[in-house]
JSON list of C-alpha atoms in Angstrom, two decimals:
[
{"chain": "O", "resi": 1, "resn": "UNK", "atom": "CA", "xyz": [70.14, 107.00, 52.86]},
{"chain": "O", "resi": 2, "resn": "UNK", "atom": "CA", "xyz": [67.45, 105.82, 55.34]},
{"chain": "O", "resi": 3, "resn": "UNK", "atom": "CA", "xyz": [68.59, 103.15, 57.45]},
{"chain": "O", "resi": 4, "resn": "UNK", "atom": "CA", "xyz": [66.29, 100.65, 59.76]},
{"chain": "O", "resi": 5, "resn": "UNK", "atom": "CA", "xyz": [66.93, 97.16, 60.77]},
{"chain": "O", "resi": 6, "resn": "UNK", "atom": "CA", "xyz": [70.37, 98.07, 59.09]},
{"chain": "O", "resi": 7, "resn": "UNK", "atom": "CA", "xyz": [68.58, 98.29, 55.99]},
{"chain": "O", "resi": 8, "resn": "UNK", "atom": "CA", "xyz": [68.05, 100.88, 53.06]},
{"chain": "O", "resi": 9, "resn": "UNK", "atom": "CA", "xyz": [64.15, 101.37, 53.59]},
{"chain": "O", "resi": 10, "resn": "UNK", "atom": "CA", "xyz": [63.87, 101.78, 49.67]},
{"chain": "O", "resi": 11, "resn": "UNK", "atom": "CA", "xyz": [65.27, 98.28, 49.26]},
{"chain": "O", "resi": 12, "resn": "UNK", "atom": "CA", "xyz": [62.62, 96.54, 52.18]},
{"chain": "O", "resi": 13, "resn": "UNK", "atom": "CA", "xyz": [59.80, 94.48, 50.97]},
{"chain": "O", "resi": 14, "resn": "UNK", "atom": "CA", "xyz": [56.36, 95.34, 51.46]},
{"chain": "O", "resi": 15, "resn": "UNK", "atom": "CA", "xyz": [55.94, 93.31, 54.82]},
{"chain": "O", "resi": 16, "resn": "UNK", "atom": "CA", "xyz": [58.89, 94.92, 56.22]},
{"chain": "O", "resi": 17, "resn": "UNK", "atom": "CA", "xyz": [57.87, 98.76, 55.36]},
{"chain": "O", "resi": 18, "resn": "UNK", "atom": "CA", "xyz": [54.41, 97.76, 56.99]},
{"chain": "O", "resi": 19, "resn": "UNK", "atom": "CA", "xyz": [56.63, 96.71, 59.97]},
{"chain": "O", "resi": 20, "resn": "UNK", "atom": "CA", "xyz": [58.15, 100.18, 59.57]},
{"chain": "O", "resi": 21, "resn": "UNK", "atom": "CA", "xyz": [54.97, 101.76, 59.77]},
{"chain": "O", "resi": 22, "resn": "UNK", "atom": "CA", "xyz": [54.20, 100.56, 62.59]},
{"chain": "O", "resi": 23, "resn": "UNK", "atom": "CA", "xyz": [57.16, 101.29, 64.98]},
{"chain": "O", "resi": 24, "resn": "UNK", "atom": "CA", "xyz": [57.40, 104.54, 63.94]},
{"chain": "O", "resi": 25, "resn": "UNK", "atom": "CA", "xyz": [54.58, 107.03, 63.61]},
{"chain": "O", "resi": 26, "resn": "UNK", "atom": "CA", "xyz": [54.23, 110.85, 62.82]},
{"chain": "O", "resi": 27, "resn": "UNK", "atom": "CA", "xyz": [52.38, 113.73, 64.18]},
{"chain": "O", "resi": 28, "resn": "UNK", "atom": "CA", "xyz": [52.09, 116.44, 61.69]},
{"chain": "O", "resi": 29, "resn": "UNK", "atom": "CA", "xyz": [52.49, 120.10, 61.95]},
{"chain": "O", "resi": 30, "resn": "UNK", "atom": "CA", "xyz": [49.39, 121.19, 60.54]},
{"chain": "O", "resi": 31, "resn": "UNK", "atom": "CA", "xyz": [46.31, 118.91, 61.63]},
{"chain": "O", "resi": 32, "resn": "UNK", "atom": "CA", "xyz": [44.09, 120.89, 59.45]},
{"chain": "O", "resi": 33, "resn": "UNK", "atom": "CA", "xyz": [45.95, 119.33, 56.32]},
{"chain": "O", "resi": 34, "resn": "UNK", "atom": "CA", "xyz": [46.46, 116.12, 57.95]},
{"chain": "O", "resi": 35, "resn": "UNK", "atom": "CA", "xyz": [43.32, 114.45, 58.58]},
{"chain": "O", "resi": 36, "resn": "UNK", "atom": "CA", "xyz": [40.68, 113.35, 56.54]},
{"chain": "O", "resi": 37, "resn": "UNK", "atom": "CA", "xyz": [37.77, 115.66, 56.33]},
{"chain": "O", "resi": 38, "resn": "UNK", "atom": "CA", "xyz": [35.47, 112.99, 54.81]},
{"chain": "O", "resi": 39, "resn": "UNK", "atom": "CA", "xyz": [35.78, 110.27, 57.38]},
{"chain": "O", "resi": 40, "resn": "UNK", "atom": "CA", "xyz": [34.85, 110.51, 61.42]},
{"chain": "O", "resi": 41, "resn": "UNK", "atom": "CA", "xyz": [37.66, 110.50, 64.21]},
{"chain": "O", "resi": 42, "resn": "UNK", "atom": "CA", "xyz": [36.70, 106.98, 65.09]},
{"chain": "O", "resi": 43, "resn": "UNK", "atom": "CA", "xyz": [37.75, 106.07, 61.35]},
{"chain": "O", "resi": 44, "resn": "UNK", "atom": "CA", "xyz": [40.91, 107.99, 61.56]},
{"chain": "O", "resi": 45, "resn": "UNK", "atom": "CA", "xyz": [41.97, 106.12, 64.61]},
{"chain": "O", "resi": 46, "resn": "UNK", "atom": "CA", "xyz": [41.02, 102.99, 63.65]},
{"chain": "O", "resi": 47, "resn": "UNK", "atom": "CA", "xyz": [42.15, 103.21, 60.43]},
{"chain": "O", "resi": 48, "resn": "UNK", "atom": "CA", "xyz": [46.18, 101.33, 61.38]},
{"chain": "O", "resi": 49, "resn": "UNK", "atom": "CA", "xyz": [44.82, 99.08, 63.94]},
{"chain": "O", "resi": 50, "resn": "UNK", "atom": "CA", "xyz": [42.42, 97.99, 60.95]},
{"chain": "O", "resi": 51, "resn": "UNK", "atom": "CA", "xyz": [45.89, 98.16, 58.33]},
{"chain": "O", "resi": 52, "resn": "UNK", "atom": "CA", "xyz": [48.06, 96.32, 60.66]},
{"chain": "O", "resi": 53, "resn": "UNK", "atom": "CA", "xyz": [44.93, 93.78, 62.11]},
{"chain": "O", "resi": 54, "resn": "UNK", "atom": "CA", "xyz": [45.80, 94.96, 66.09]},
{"chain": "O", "resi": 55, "resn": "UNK", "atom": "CA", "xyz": [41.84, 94.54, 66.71]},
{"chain": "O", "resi": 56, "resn": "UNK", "atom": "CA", "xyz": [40.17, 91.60, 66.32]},
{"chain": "O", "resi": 57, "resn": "UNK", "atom": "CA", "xyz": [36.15, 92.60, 66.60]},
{"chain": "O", "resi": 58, "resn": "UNK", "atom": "CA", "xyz": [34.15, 95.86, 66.40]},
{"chain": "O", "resi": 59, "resn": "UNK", "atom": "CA", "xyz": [34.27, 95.79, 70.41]},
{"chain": "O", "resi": 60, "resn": "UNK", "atom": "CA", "xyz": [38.12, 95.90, 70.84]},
{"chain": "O", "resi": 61, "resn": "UNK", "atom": "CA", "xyz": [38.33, 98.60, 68.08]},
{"chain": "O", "resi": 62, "resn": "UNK", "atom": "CA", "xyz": [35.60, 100.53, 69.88]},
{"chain": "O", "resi": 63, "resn": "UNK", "atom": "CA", "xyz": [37.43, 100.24, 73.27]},
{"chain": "O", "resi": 64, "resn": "UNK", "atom": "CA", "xyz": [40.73, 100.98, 72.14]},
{"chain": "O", "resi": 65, "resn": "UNK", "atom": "CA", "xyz": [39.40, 104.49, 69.99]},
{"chain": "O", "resi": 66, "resn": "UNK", "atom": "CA", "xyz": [37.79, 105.28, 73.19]},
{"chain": "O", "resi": 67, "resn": "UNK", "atom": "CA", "xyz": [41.03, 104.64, 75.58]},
{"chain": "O", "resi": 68, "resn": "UNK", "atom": "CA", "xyz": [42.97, 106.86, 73.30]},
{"chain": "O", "resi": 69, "resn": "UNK", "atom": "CA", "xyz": [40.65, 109.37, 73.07]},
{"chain": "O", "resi": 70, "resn": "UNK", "atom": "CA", "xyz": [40.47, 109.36, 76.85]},
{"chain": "O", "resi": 71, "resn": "UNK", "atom": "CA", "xyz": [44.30, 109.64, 76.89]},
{"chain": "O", "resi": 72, "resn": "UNK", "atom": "CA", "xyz": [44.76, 112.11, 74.83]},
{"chain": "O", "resi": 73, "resn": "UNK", "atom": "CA", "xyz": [42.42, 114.49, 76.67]},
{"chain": "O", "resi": 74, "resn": "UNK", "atom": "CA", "xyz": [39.05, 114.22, 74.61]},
{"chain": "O", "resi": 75, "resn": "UNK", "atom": "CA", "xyz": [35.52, 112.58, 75.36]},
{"chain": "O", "resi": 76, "resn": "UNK", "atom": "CA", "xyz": [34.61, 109.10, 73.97]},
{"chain": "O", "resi": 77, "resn": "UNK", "atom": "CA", "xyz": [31.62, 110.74, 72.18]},
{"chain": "O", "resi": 78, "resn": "UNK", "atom": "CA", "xyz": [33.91, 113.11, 69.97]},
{"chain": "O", "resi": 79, "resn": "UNK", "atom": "CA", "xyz": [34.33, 109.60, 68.04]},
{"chain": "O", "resi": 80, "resn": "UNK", "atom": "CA", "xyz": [31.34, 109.96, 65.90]},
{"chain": "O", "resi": 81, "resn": "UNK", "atom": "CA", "xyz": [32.06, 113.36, 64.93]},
{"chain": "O", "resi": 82, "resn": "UNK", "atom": "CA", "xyz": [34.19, 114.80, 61.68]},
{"chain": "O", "resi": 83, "resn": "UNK", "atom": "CA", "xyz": [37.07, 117.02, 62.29]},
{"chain": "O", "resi": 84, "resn": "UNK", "atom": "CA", "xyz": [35.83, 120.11, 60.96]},
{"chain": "O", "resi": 85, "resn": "UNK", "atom": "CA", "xyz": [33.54, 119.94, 64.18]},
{"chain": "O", "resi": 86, "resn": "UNK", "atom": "CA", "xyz": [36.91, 120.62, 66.65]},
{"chain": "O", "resi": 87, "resn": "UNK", "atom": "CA", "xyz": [39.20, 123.74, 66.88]},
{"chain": "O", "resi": 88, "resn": "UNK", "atom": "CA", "xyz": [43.12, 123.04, 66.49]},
{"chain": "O", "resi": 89, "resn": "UNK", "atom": "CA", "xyz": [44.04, 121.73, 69.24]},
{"chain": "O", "resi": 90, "resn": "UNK", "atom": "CA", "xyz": [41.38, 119.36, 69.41]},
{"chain": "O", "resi": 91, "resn": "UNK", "atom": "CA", "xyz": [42.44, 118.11, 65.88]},
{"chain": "O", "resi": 92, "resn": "UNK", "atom": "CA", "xyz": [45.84, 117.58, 67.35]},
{"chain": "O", "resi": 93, "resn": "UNK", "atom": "CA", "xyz": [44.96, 116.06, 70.10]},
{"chain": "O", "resi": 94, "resn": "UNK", "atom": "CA", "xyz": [43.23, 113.91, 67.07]},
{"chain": "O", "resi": 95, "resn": "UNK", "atom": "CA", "xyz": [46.29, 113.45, 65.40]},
{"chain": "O", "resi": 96, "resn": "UNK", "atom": "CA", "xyz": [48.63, 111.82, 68.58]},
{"chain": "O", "resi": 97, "resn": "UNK", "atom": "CA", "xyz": [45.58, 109.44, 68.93]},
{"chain": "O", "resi": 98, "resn": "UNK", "atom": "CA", "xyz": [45.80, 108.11, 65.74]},
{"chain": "O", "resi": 99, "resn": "UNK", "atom": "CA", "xyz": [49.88, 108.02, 66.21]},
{"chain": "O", "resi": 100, "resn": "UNK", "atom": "CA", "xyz": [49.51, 106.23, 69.44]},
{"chain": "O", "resi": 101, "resn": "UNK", "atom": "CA", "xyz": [46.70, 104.00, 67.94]},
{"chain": "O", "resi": 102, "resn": "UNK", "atom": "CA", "xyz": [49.76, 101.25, 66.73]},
{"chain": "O", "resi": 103, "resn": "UNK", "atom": "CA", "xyz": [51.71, 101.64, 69.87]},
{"chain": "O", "resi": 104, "resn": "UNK", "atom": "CA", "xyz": [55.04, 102.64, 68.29]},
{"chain": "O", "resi": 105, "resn": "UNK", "atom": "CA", "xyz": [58.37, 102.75, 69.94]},
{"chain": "O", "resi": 106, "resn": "UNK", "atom": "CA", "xyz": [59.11, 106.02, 67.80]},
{"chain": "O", "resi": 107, "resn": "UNK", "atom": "CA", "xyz": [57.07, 109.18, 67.43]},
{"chain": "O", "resi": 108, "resn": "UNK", "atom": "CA", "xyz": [58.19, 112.13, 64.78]},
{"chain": "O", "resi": 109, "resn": "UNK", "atom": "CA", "xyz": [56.32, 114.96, 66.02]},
{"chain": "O", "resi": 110, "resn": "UNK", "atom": "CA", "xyz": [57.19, 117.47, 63.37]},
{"chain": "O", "resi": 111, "resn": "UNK", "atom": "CA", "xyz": [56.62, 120.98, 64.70]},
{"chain": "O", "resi": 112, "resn": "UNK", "atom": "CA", "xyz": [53.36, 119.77, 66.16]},
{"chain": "O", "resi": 113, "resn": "UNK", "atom": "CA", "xyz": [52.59, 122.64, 68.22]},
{"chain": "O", "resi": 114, "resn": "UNK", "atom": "CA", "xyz": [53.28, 125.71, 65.40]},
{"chain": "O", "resi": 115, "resn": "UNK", "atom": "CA", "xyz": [49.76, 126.52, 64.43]},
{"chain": "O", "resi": 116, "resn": "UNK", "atom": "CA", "xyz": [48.39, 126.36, 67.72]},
{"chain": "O", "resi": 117, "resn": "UNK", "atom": "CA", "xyz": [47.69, 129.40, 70.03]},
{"chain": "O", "resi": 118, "resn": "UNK", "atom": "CA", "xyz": [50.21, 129.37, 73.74]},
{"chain": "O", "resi": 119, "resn": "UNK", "atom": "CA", "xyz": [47.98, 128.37, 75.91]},
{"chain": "O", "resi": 120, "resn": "UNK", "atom": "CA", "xyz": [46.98, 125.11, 73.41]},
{"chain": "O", "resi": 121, "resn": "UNK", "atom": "CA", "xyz": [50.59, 124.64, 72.72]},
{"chain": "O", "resi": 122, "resn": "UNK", "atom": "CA", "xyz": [51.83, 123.98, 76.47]},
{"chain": "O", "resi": 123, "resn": "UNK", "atom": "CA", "xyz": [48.55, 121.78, 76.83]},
{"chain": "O", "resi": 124, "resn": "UNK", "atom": "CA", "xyz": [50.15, 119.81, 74.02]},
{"chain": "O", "resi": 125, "resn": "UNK", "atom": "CA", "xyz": [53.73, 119.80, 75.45]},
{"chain": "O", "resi": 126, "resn": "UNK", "atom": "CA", "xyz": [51.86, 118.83, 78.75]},
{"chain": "O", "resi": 127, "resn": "UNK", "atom": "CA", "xyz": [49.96, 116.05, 77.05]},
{"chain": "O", "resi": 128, "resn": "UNK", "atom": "CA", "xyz": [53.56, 114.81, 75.00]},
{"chain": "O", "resi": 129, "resn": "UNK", "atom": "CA", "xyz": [55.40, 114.63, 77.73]},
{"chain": "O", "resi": 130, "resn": "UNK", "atom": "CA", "xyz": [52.78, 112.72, 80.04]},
{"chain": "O", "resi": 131, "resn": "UNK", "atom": "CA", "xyz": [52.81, 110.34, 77.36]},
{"chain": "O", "resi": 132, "resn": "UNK", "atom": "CA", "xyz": [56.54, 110.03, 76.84]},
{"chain": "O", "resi": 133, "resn": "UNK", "atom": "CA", "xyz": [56.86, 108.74, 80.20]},
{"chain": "O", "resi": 134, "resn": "UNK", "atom": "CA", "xyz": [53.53, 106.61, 80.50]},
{"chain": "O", "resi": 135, "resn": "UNK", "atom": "CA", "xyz": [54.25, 104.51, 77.58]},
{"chain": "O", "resi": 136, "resn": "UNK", "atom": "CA", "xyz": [58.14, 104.97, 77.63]},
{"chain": "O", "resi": 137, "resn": "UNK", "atom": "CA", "xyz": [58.03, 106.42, 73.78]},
{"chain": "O", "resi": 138, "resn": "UNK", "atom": "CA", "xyz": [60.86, 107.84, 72.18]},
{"chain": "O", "resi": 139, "resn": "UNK", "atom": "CA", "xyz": [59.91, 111.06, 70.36]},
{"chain": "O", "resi": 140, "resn": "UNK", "atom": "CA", "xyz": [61.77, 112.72, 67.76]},
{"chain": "O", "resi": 141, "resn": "UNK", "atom": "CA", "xyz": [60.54, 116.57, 68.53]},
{"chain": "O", "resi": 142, "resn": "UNK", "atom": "CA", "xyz": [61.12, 119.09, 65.55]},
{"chain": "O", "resi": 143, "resn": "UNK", "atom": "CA", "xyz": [60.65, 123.14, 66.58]},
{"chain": "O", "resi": 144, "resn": "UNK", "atom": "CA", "xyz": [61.99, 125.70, 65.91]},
{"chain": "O", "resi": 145, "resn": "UNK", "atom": "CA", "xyz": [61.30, 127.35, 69.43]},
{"chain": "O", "resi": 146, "resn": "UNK", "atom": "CA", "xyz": [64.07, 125.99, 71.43]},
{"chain": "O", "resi": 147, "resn": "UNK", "atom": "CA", "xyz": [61.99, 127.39, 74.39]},
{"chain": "O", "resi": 148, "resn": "UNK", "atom": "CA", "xyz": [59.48, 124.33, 74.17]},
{"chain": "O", "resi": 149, "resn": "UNK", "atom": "CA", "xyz": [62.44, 121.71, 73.27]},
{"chain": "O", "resi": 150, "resn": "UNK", "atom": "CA", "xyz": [63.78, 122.28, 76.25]},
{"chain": "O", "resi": 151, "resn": "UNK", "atom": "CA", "xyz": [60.70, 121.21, 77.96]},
{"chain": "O", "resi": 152, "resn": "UNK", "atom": "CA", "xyz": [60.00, 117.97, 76.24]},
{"chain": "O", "resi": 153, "resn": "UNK", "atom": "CA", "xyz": [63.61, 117.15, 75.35]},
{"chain": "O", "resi": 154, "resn": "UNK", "atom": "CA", "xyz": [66.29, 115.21, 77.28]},
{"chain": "O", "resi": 155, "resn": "UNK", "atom": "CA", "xyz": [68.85, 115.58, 74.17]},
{"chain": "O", "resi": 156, "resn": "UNK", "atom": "CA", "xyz": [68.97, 118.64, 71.42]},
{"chain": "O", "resi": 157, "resn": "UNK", "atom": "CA", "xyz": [70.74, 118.51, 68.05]},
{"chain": "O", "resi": 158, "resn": "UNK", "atom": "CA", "xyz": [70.18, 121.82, 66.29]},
{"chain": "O", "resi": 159, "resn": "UNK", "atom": "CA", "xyz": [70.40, 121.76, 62.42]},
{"chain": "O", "resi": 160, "resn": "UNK", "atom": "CA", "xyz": [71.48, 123.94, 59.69]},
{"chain": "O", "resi": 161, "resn": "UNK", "atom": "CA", "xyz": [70.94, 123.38, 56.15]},
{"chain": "O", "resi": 162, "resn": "UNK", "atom": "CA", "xyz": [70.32, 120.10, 56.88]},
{"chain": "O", "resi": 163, "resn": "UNK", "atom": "CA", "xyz": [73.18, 119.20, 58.65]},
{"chain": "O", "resi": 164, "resn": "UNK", "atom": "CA", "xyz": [73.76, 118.91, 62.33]},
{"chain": "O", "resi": 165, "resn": "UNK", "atom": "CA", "xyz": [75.85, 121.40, 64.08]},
{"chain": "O", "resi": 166, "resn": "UNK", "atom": "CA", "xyz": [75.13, 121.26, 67.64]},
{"chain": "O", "resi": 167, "resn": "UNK", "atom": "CA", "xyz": [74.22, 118.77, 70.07]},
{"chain": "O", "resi": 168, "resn": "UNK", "atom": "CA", "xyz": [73.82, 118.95, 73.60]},
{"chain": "O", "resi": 169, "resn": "UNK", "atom": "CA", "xyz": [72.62, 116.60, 76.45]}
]
């Protein structure tokens, strides 16, 4: 059962799982699988704030892909390009754009940094944590290398066979 609100989010209506949507946002383990090939990062970013109407002309959408680009550690003119163009962790970097592109209070970041190389992944951590504390987000961080929980975490349940069996503060 998958509570929000108090509620079973089978049983919301459609207005309420668009609410959903929008408060809580995922970054996926594998950004090769996880983006669009067909459309341009602008599109990809733009794409919620278009779904959940958070932009009200070209302009604004145009600034705000740009800001978040700029946050997340890329150039404003990687907009206009597809994201076969950029190596992983560009296409991660991609992928927390488009996740911080509704401004949710919750981020799933499912194992975000496994098919990255080290020296990408603590750039990643780096750029997670910086943004944890600038926008004051709550991230739900799945690894499996307790090594780099411990550097983004500030509370660790561990889990076996789906069930939690440690938690620590």
């Amino acid at each position: 059962e998958v509570l929000y609100d108090g509620k079973d989010i089978r049983k919301q209506t459609k207005q309420e799982r668009k609410e959903f949507t929008r408060k809580v946002q995922m970054i996926f383990q594998d950004p090769y699988s996880s983006l669009d090939p067909r459309l341009k990062v602008h599109d990809i970013i733009a794409e919620g704030m278009q779904i959940h109407h958070l932009v009200s002309s070209k302009k604004e959408e145009e600034t705000m892909v740009q800001r978040l680009l700029r946050q997340v550690g890329l150039n404003p003119e990687h907009a206009g390009r597809y994201v076969h163009e950029f190596s992983g962790g560009m296409r991660q970097r991609v992928c927390i754009a488009r996740a911080l592109s509704l401004s949710p209070q919750l981020i799933i970041a499912d194992e975000p940094i496994a098919s990255l190389d080290v020296s990408m992944q603590a750039q990643i951590i780096n750029l997670l944590v910086r943004l944890q504390k600038e926008r004051g987000l709550t991230s739900v961080f799945i690894a499996h290398d307790l090594s780099m929980v411990r550097h983004i975490s500030h509370q660790v349940g561990v889990m076996y066979l789906g069930n939690l069996i440690e938690y620590a503060q």
